[in-house]
């Protein structure tokens, strides 16, 4: 089984002008896929690739945090703990803890995907709508709308931090029960406490990552938000964006 590798960062604002002029539609159901605007070819390609990346979270191994020089460690969908590709013997209680920790890692990744896609939506709309608002004389109104939408994206980003206490708890429980996992239990309380400080919402643990920077310049939210995990579909999302930005 292929491993779910690390980091898919969707930065759409520089490509927005090449993605069509359709206005972005807000998410209707709160899912990562629905957070992307669906009007432009660029948006559809990235939405499709990120939806596939999200599905892969459930079906591929997820790597866990590790110290330098340690062998790669992964948790499989079945709750196996693999070190350097070899299964470490575990009992049923340990397997349950592995599955619980894996579920918390996935929850962080999904939260990051959701905020990344909503930030991309906002970035595309900011890029395509700014010039229109100037010509229509509604630039002040447009600015207020973007500010309000930015606050909603930040509220979504808070969900990244909200997932971290459970992730730390499951890591500590697993490390206490499974000695082979202890070298990979590098998250501590400071990671929980620091999340959200100075408008920076970041989680980066092994095979999953999530990031949102509130201090992005107006209209640049998409360049400062991302989500991911090591996945082929995530790489395809980036390739789709780059491909859609190529002049025809």
PDB file of C-alpha atoms in Angstrom:
ATOM      1  CA  UNK A   1       0.000   0.000   0.000  1.00  0.00           C
ATOM      2  CA  UNK A   2       1.379   3.425  -0.891  1.00  0.00           C
ATOM      3  CA  UNK A   3       1.978   5.849   1.927  1.00  0.00           C
ATOM      4  CA  UNK A   4       0.091   9.077   2.243  1.00  0.00           C
ATOM      5  CA  UNK A   5       3.033  11.506   2.007  1.00  0.00           C
ATOM      6  CA  UNK A   6       3.120  15.339   3.197  1.00  0.00           C
ATOM      7  CA  UNK A   7       1.935  18.836   2.344  1.00  0.00           C
ATOM      8  CA  UNK A   8      -0.440  20.046  -0.333  1.00  0.00           C
ATOM      9  CA  UNK A   9      -0.548  23.813  -0.464  1.00  0.00           C
ATOM     10  CA  UNK A  10      -3.129  25.399  -2.741  1.00  0.00           C
ATOM     11  CA  UNK A  11      -2.194  29.007  -3.509  1.00  0.00           C
ATOM     12  CA  UNK A  12      -4.671  30.251  -6.062  1.00  0.00           C
ATOM     13  CA  UNK A  13      -4.612  34.023  -6.041  1.00  0.00           C
ATOM     14  CA  UNK A  14      -1.789  34.452  -8.588  1.00  0.00           C
ATOM     15  CA  UNK A  15      -3.715  32.143 -10.924  1.00  0.00           C
ATOM     16  CA  UNK A  16      -7.152  33.651 -10.423  1.00  0.00           C
ATOM     17  CA  UNK A  17      -7.068  35.805 -13.510  1.00  0.00           C
ATOM     18  CA  UNK A  18      -6.533  32.692 -15.594  1.00  0.00           C
ATOM     19  CA  UNK A  19      -9.359  30.793 -13.931  1.00  0.00           C
ATOM     20  CA  UNK A  20     -12.266  32.632 -15.497  1.00  0.00           C
ATOM     21  CA  UNK A  21     -14.359  35.592 -14.390  1.00  0.00           C
ATOM     22  CA  UNK A  22     -17.239  33.785 -12.750  1.00  0.00           C
ATOM     23  CA  UNK A  23     -17.928  34.958  -9.188  1.00  0.00           C
ATOM     24  CA  UNK A  24     -17.062  32.458  -6.488  1.00  0.00           C
ATOM     25  CA  UNK A  25     -19.905  30.712  -4.736  1.00  0.00           C
ATOM     26  CA  UNK A  26     -19.761  30.183  -0.964  1.00  0.00           C
ATOM     27  CA  UNK A  27     -19.692  26.725   0.572  1.00  0.00           C
ATOM     28  CA  UNK A  28     -23.152  25.275   1.028  1.00  0.00           C
ATOM     29  CA  UNK A  29     -22.374  22.336   3.290  1.00  0.00           C
ATOM     30  CA  UNK A  30     -19.109  23.182   5.001  1.00  0.00           C
ATOM     31  CA  UNK A  31     -17.082  20.422   3.344  1.00  0.00           C
ATOM     32  CA  UNK A  32     -13.628  20.924   1.910  1.00  0.00           C
ATOM     33  CA  UNK A  33     -14.835  20.203  -1.608  1.00  0.00           C
ATOM     34  CA  UNK A  34     -17.787  22.554  -1.370  1.00  0.00           C
ATOM     35  CA  UNK A  35     -15.541  25.355  -0.177  1.00  0.00           C
ATOM     36  CA  UNK A  36     -14.047  25.761  -3.645  1.00  0.00           C
ATOM     37  CA  UNK A  37     -15.730  27.979  -6.222  1.00  0.00           C
ATOM     38  CA  UNK A  38     -17.165  25.897  -9.037  1.00  0.00           C
ATOM     39  CA  UNK A  39     -17.547  28.375 -11.885  1.00  0.00           C
ATOM     40  CA  UNK A  40     -14.108  28.341 -13.483  1.00  0.00           C
ATOM     41  CA  UNK A  41     -12.114  25.486 -15.031  1.00  0.00           C
ATOM     42  CA  UNK A  42      -9.306  26.187 -12.572  1.00  0.00           C
ATOM     43  CA  UNK A  43     -11.634  25.942  -9.600  1.00  0.00           C
ATOM     44  CA  UNK A  44     -13.197  22.714 -10.845  1.00  0.00           C
ATOM     45  CA  UNK A  45      -9.828  21.067 -11.438  1.00  0.00           C
ATOM     46  CA  UNK A  46      -8.516  21.957  -8.006  1.00  0.00           C
ATOM     47  CA  UNK A  47     -11.796  21.049  -6.325  1.00  0.00           C
ATOM     48  CA  UNK A  48     -11.696  17.621  -7.957  1.00  0.00           C
ATOM     49  CA  UNK A  49      -8.044  16.992  -7.074  1.00  0.00           C
ATOM     50  CA  UNK A  50      -8.452  18.105  -3.469  1.00  0.00           C
ATOM     51  CA  UNK A  51     -11.589  16.000  -3.066  1.00  0.00           C
ATOM     52  CA  UNK A  52      -9.546  13.014  -4.216  1.00  0.00           C
ATOM     53  CA  UNK A  53      -6.762  13.945  -1.788  1.00  0.00           C
ATOM     54  CA  UNK A  54      -9.347  14.078   0.991  1.00  0.00           C
ATOM     55  CA  UNK A  55     -10.616  10.609   0.077  1.00  0.00           C
ATOM     56  CA  UNK A  56      -7.066   9.257   0.122  1.00  0.00           C
ATOM     57  CA  UNK A  57      -6.783  10.173   3.780  1.00  0.00           C
ATOM     58  CA  UNK A  58      -9.138   7.307   4.577  1.00  0.00           C
ATOM     59  CA  UNK A  59      -7.417   4.687   2.437  1.00  0.00           C
ATOM     60  CA  UNK A  60      -3.644   5.185   2.657  1.00  0.00           C
ATOM     61  CA  UNK A  61      -1.011   4.982   5.340  1.00  0.00           C
ATOM     62  CA  UNK A  62      -0.396   8.203   7.250  1.00  0.00           C
ATOM     63  CA  UNK A  63       3.144   8.964   8.367  1.00  0.00           C
ATOM     64  CA  UNK A  64       3.673  10.214  11.908  1.00  0.00           C
ATOM     65  CA  UNK A  65       6.055  12.818  13.281  1.00  0.00           C
ATOM     66  CA  UNK A  66       9.625  11.654  13.666  1.00  0.00           C
ATOM     67  CA  UNK A  67      12.966  12.754  15.027  1.00  0.00           C
ATOM     68  CA  UNK A  68      15.923  13.172  12.693  1.00  0.00           C
ATOM     69  CA  UNK A  69      17.649   9.880  12.031  1.00  0.00           C
ATOM     70  CA  UNK A  70      14.676   7.753  13.028  1.00  0.00           C
ATOM     71  CA  UNK A  71      13.101   5.317  10.531  1.00  0.00           C
ATOM     72  CA  UNK A  72       9.882   6.380   8.854  1.00  0.00           C
ATOM     73  CA  UNK A  73       6.789   5.391  10.822  1.00  0.00           C
ATOM     74  CA  UNK A  74       3.223   5.045   9.556  1.00  0.00           C
ATOM     75  CA  UNK A  75      -0.247   4.127  10.747  1.00  0.00           C
ATOM     76  CA  UNK A  76      -2.295   2.085   8.299  1.00  0.00           C
ATOM     77  CA  UNK A  77      -6.086   2.292   7.841  1.00  0.00           C
ATOM     78  CA  UNK A  78      -6.296  -1.037   9.683  1.00  0.00           C
ATOM     79  CA  UNK A  79      -4.409   0.310  12.704  1.00  0.00           C
ATOM     80  CA  UNK A  80      -1.065  -1.315  11.967  1.00  0.00           C
ATOM     81  CA  UNK A  81       2.042   0.541  13.133  1.00  0.00           C
ATOM     82  CA  UNK A  82       4.774   0.319  10.517  1.00  0.00           C
ATOM     83  CA  UNK A  83       8.377   1.297  11.194  1.00  0.00           C
ATOM     84  CA  UNK A  84      10.654   1.324   8.178  1.00  0.00           C
ATOM     85  CA  UNK A  85       7.960  -0.606   6.334  1.00  0.00           C
ATOM     86  CA  UNK A  86       7.724  -3.405   8.899  1.00  0.00           C
ATOM     87  CA  UNK A  87       4.724  -3.999  11.146  1.00  0.00           C
ATOM     88  CA  UNK A  88       5.335  -3.630  14.873  1.00  0.00           C
ATOM     89  CA  UNK A  89       3.400  -6.269  16.855  1.00  0.00           C
ATOM     90  CA  UNK A  90       0.419  -4.670  18.598  1.00  0.00           C
ATOM     91  CA  UNK A  91      -2.457  -5.984  20.662  1.00  0.00           C
ATOM     92  CA  UNK A  92      -6.070  -4.925  20.239  1.00  0.00           C
ATOM     93  CA  UNK A  93      -5.870  -2.170  22.847  1.00  0.00           C
ATOM     94  CA  UNK A  94      -2.836  -0.674  21.124  1.00  0.00           C
ATOM     95  CA  UNK A  95      -4.539  -0.969  17.750  1.00  0.00           C
ATOM     96  CA  UNK A  96      -7.516   1.010  19.042  1.00  0.00           C
ATOM     97  CA  UNK A  97      -5.161   3.742  20.232  1.00  0.00           C
ATOM     98  CA  UNK A  98      -3.416   3.773  16.850  1.00  0.00           C
ATOM     99  CA  UNK A  99      -6.740   4.140  15.053  1.00  0.00           C
ATOM    100  CA  UNK A 100      -7.808   6.917  17.425  1.00  0.00           C
ATOM    101  CA  UNK A 101      -4.588   8.839  16.798  1.00  0.00           C
ATOM    102  CA  UNK A 102      -4.883   8.304  13.061  1.00  0.00           C
ATOM    103  CA  UNK A 103      -8.454   9.652  13.172  1.00  0.00           C
ATOM    104  CA  UNK A 104      -7.245  12.787  14.956  1.00  0.00           C
ATOM    105  CA  UNK A 105      -4.490  13.310  12.384  1.00  0.00           C
ATOM    106  CA  UNK A 106      -7.095  13.050   9.635  1.00  0.00           C
ATOM    107  CA  UNK A 107      -9.355  15.526  11.436  1.00  0.00           C
ATOM    108  CA  UNK A 108      -6.546  18.103  11.473  1.00  0.00           C
ATOM    109  CA  UNK A 109      -5.855  17.543   7.780  1.00  0.00           C
ATOM    110  CA  UNK A 110      -9.543  17.875   6.895  1.00  0.00           C
ATOM    111  CA  UNK A 111      -9.804  21.117   8.863  1.00  0.00           C
ATOM    112  CA  UNK A 112      -6.825  22.446   6.954  1.00  0.00           C
ATOM    113  CA  UNK A 113      -8.275  21.416   3.605  1.00  0.00           C
ATOM    114  CA  UNK A 114     -11.533  23.183   4.433  1.00  0.00           C
ATOM    115  CA  UNK A 115      -9.892  26.473   5.386  1.00  0.00           C
ATOM    116  CA  UNK A 116      -7.500  26.279   2.448  1.00  0.00           C
ATOM    117  CA  UNK A 117     -10.311  25.883  -0.042  1.00  0.00           C
ATOM    118  CA  UNK A 118     -12.352  28.681   1.527  1.00  0.00           C
ATOM    119  CA  UNK A 119      -9.296  30.926   1.439  1.00  0.00           C
ATOM    120  CA  UNK A 120      -8.778  30.058  -2.211  1.00  0.00           C
ATOM    121  CA  UNK A 121     -12.413  30.920  -2.908  1.00  0.00           C
ATOM    122  CA  UNK A 122     -11.947  34.283  -1.220  1.00  0.00           C
ATOM    123  CA  UNK A 123      -8.671  34.943  -3.021  1.00  0.00           C
ATOM    124  CA  UNK A 124     -10.158  34.250  -6.439  1.00  0.00           C
ATOM    125  CA  UNK A 125     -13.141  36.465  -5.751  1.00  0.00           C
ATOM    126  CA  UNK A 126     -10.894  39.244  -4.452  1.00  0.00           C
ATOM    127  CA  UNK A 127      -8.691  39.110  -7.544  1.00  0.00           C
ATOM    128  CA  UNK A 128     -11.522  38.993 -10.065  1.00  0.00           C
ATOM    129  CA  UNK A 129     -13.875  41.346  -8.240  1.00  0.00           C
ATOM    130  CA  UNK A 130     -11.520  44.148  -7.214  1.00  0.00           C
ATOM    131  CA  UNK A 131     -11.193  45.706 -10.656  1.00  0.00           C
ATOM    132  CA  UNK A 132     -14.907  45.343 -11.350  1.00  0.00           C
ATOM    133  CA  UNK A 133     -15.746  47.100  -8.098  1.00  0.00           C
ATOM    134  CA  UNK A 134     -13.516  50.053  -9.000  1.00  0.00           C
ATOM    135  CA  UNK A 135     -15.192  50.533 -12.371  1.00  0.00           C
ATOM    136  CA  UNK A 136     -18.654  50.163 -10.843  1.00  0.00           C
ATOM    137  CA  UNK A 137     -17.872  52.608  -8.043  1.00  0.00           C
ATOM    138  CA  UNK A 138     -18.483  49.961  -5.383  1.00  0.00           C
ATOM    139  CA  UNK A 139     -14.908  49.427  -4.245  1.00  0.00           C
ATOM    140  CA  UNK A 140     -15.631  50.432  -0.633  1.00  0.00           C
ATOM    141  CA  UNK A 141     -18.622  48.106  -0.469  1.00  0.00           C
ATOM    142  CA  UNK A 142     -16.557  45.319  -2.014  1.00  0.00           C
ATOM    143  CA  UNK A 143     -13.776  45.865   0.526  1.00  0.00           C
ATOM    144  CA  UNK A 144     -16.201  45.538   3.427  1.00  0.00           C
ATOM    145  CA  UNK A 145     -17.617  42.353   1.942  1.00  0.00           C
ATOM    146  CA  UNK A 146     -14.127  40.841   1.579  1.00  0.00           C
ATOM    147  CA  UNK A 147     -13.278  41.811   5.164  1.00  0.00           C
ATOM    148  CA  UNK A 148     -16.413  40.085   6.436  1.00  0.00           C
ATOM    149  CA  UNK A 149     -15.647  36.991   4.402  1.00  0.00           C
ATOM    150  CA  UNK A 150     -12.087  37.008   5.709  1.00  0.00           C
ATOM    151  CA  UNK A 151     -13.398  36.910   9.268  1.00  0.00           C
ATOM    152  CA  UNK A 152     -15.495  33.868   8.375  1.00  0.00           C
ATOM    153  CA  UNK A 153     -12.406  32.149   6.977  1.00  0.00           C
ATOM    154  CA  UNK A 154     -10.528  32.911  10.192  1.00  0.00           C
ATOM    155  CA  UNK A 155     -13.379  31.385  12.184  1.00  0.00           C
ATOM    156  CA  UNK A 156     -12.960  28.255  10.060  1.00  0.00           C
ATOM    157  CA  UNK A 157      -9.205  28.331  10.739  1.00  0.00           C
ATOM    158  CA  UNK A 158      -9.890  28.214  14.468  1.00  0.00           C
ATOM    159  CA  UNK A 159     -11.116  24.662  13.920  1.00  0.00           C
ATOM    160  CA  UNK A 160      -7.506  23.656  13.212  1.00  0.00           C
ATOM    161  CA  UNK A 161      -6.520  24.722  16.729  1.00  0.00           C
ATOM    162  CA  UNK A 162      -9.661  23.170  18.181  1.00  0.00           C
ATOM    163  CA  UNK A 163      -8.515  19.763  16.904  1.00  0.00           C
ATOM    164  CA  UNK A 164      -5.101  19.906  18.557  1.00  0.00           C
ATOM    165  CA  UNK A 165      -5.974  19.012  22.182  1.00  0.00           C
ATOM    166  CA  UNK A 166      -7.508  15.720  21.057  1.00  0.00           C
ATOM    167  CA  UNK A 167      -4.481  15.049  18.845  1.00  0.00           C
ATOM    168  CA  UNK A 168      -2.096  15.643  21.745  1.00  0.00           C
ATOM    169  CA  UNK A 169      -4.180  13.454  24.044  1.00  0.00           C
ATOM    170  CA  UNK A 170      -4.257  10.554  21.581  1.00  0.00           C
ATOM    171  CA  UNK A 171      -0.509  10.915  20.960  1.00  0.00           C
ATOM    172  CA  UNK A 172       0.274  10.771  24.678  1.00  0.00           C
ATOM    173  CA  UNK A 173      -1.997   7.796  25.255  1.00  0.00           C
ATOM    174  CA  UNK A 174      -0.437   5.934  22.347  1.00  0.00           C
ATOM    175  CA  UNK A 175       3.121   6.725  23.450  1.00  0.00           C
ATOM    176  CA  UNK A 176       2.352   5.428  26.945  1.00  0.00           C
ATOM    177  CA  UNK A 177       0.929   2.175  25.593  1.00  0.00           C
ATOM    178  CA  UNK A 178       3.282   1.499  22.673  1.00  0.00           C
ATOM    179  CA  UNK A 179       7.016   1.988  23.348  1.00  0.00           C
ATOM    180  CA  UNK A 180       7.857   1.783  19.636  1.00  0.00           C
ATOM    181  CA  UNK A 181       5.790   4.934  19.059  1.00  0.00           C
ATOM    182  CA  UNK A 182       7.499   7.021  21.749  1.00  0.00           C
ATOM    183  CA  UNK A 183      10.316   8.396  19.516  1.00  0.00           C
ATOM    184  CA  UNK A 184       7.651   9.842  17.217  1.00  0.00           C
ATOM    185  CA  UNK A 185       5.593  11.585  19.897  1.00  0.00           C
ATOM    186  CA  UNK A 186       7.059  15.068  19.425  1.00  0.00           C
ATOM    187  CA  UNK A 187       3.947  17.199  19.857  1.00  0.00           C
ATOM    188  CA  UNK A 188       3.641  18.966  23.214  1.00  0.00           C
ATOM    189  CA  UNK A 189       1.341  21.397  25.002  1.00  0.00           C
ATOM    190  CA  UNK A 190       3.125  24.418  23.518  1.00  0.00           C
ATOM    191  CA  UNK A 191       1.879  23.378  20.070  1.00  0.00           C
ATOM    192  CA  UNK A 192      -1.675  23.617  21.360  1.00  0.00           C
ATOM    193  CA  UNK A 193      -1.075  26.863  23.239  1.00  0.00           C
ATOM    194  CA  UNK A 194       0.680  28.617  20.339  1.00  0.00           C
ATOM    195  CA  UNK A 195      -1.895  27.771  17.675  1.00  0.00           C
ATOM    196  CA  UNK A 196      -3.822  30.912  16.763  1.00  0.00           C
ATOM    197  CA  UNK A 197      -1.359  33.349  18.317  1.00  0.00           C
ATOM    198  CA  UNK A 198      -0.641  36.401  16.155  1.00  0.00           C
ATOM    199  CA  UNK A 199      -3.224  35.153  13.675  1.00  0.00           C
ATOM    200  CA  UNK A 200      -1.142  32.121  12.743  1.00  0.00           C
ATOM    201  CA  UNK A 201      -3.057  28.829  12.724  1.00  0.00           C
ATOM    202  CA  UNK A 202      -0.578  26.052  12.048  1.00  0.00           C
ATOM    203  CA  UNK A 203      -0.420  22.313  12.603  1.00  0.00           C
ATOM    204  CA  UNK A 204       2.327  20.197  11.056  1.00  0.00           C
ATOM    205  CA  UNK A 205       2.641  16.682  12.375  1.00  0.00           C
ATOM    206  CA  UNK A 206       4.168  13.887  10.349  1.00  0.00           C
ATOM    207  CA  UNK A 207       1.986  13.211   7.355  1.00  0.00           C
ATOM    208  CA  UNK A 208      -0.524  16.024   7.774  1.00  0.00           C
ATOM    209  CA  UNK A 209      -0.321  19.782   7.839  1.00  0.00           C
ATOM    210  CA  UNK A 210      -2.680  22.729   8.073  1.00  0.00           C
ATOM    211  CA  UNK A 211      -1.943  26.448   7.963  1.00  0.00           C
ATOM    212  CA  UNK A 212      -3.713  29.788   7.883  1.00  0.00           C
ATOM    213  CA  UNK A 213      -2.112  33.226   8.323  1.00  0.00           C
ATOM    214  CA  UNK A 214      -4.497  35.988   9.343  1.00  0.00           C
ATOM    215  CA  UNK A 215      -1.832  38.605   8.609  1.00  0.00           C
ATOM    216  CA  UNK A 216      -2.088  38.061   4.855  1.00  0.00           C
ATOM    217  CA  UNK A 217      -2.435  41.247   2.846  1.00  0.00           C
ATOM    218  CA  UNK A 218      -5.981  42.098   1.768  1.00  0.00           C
ATOM    219  CA  UNK A 219      -6.995  39.770  -1.024  1.00  0.00           C
ATOM    220  CA  UNK A 220      -3.992  37.487  -0.514  1.00  0.00           C
ATOM    221  CA  UNK A 221      -5.606  34.993   1.847  1.00  0.00           C
ATOM    222  CA  UNK A 222      -5.138  32.160  -0.631  1.00  0.00           C
ATOM    223  CA  UNK A 223      -1.383  32.680  -0.572  1.00  0.00           C
ATOM    224  CA  UNK A 224      -1.340  32.328   3.203  1.00  0.00           C
ATOM    225  CA  UNK A 225      -3.573  29.304   3.692  1.00  0.00           C
ATOM    226  CA  UNK A 226      -3.084  25.701   2.902  1.00  0.00           C
ATOM    227  CA  UNK A 227      -3.749  22.168   3.913  1.00  0.00           C
ATOM    228  CA  UNK A 228      -2.398  18.882   3.069  1.00  0.00           C
ATOM    229  CA  UNK A 229      -0.854  15.539   3.438  1.00  0.00           C
ATOM    230  CA  UNK A 230       1.642  13.631   1.355  1.00  0.00           C
ATOM    231  CA  UNK A 231      -0.557  12.543  -1.529  1.00  0.00           C
ATOM    232  CA  UNK A 232      -0.497  12.133  -5.288  1.00  0.00           C
ATOM    233  CA  UNK A 233      -3.876  13.839  -5.561  1.00  0.00           C
ATOM    234  CA  UNK A 234      -2.549  16.810  -3.649  1.00  0.00           C
ATOM    235  CA  UNK A 235       0.299  17.124  -6.112  1.00  0.00           C
ATOM    236  CA  UNK A 236      -2.214  16.850  -8.928  1.00  0.00           C
ATOM    237  CA  UNK A 237      -4.134  19.782  -7.459  1.00  0.00           C
ATOM    238  CA  UNK A 238      -1.032  21.929  -7.658  1.00  0.00           C
ATOM    239  CA  UNK A 239      -0.332  20.695 -11.186  1.00  0.00           C
ATOM    240  CA  UNK A 240      -3.905  21.450 -12.202  1.00  0.00           C
ATOM    241  CA  UNK A 241      -3.544  24.990 -10.937  1.00  0.00           C
ATOM    242  CA  UNK A 242      -0.288  25.507 -12.786  1.00  0.00           C
ATOM    243  CA  UNK A 243      -1.686  23.960 -15.943  1.00  0.00           C
ATOM    244  CA  UNK A 244      -4.734  26.191 -15.855  1.00  0.00           C
ATOM    245  CA  UNK A 245      -2.524  29.248 -15.560  1.00  0.00           C
ATOM    246  CA  UNK A 246      -0.721  28.542 -18.825  1.00  0.00           C
ATOM    247  CA  UNK A 247      -1.716  31.042 -21.534  1.00  0.00           C
ATOM    248  CA  UNK A 248      -3.669  29.505 -24.373  1.00  0.00           C
TER     249      UNK A 248
END
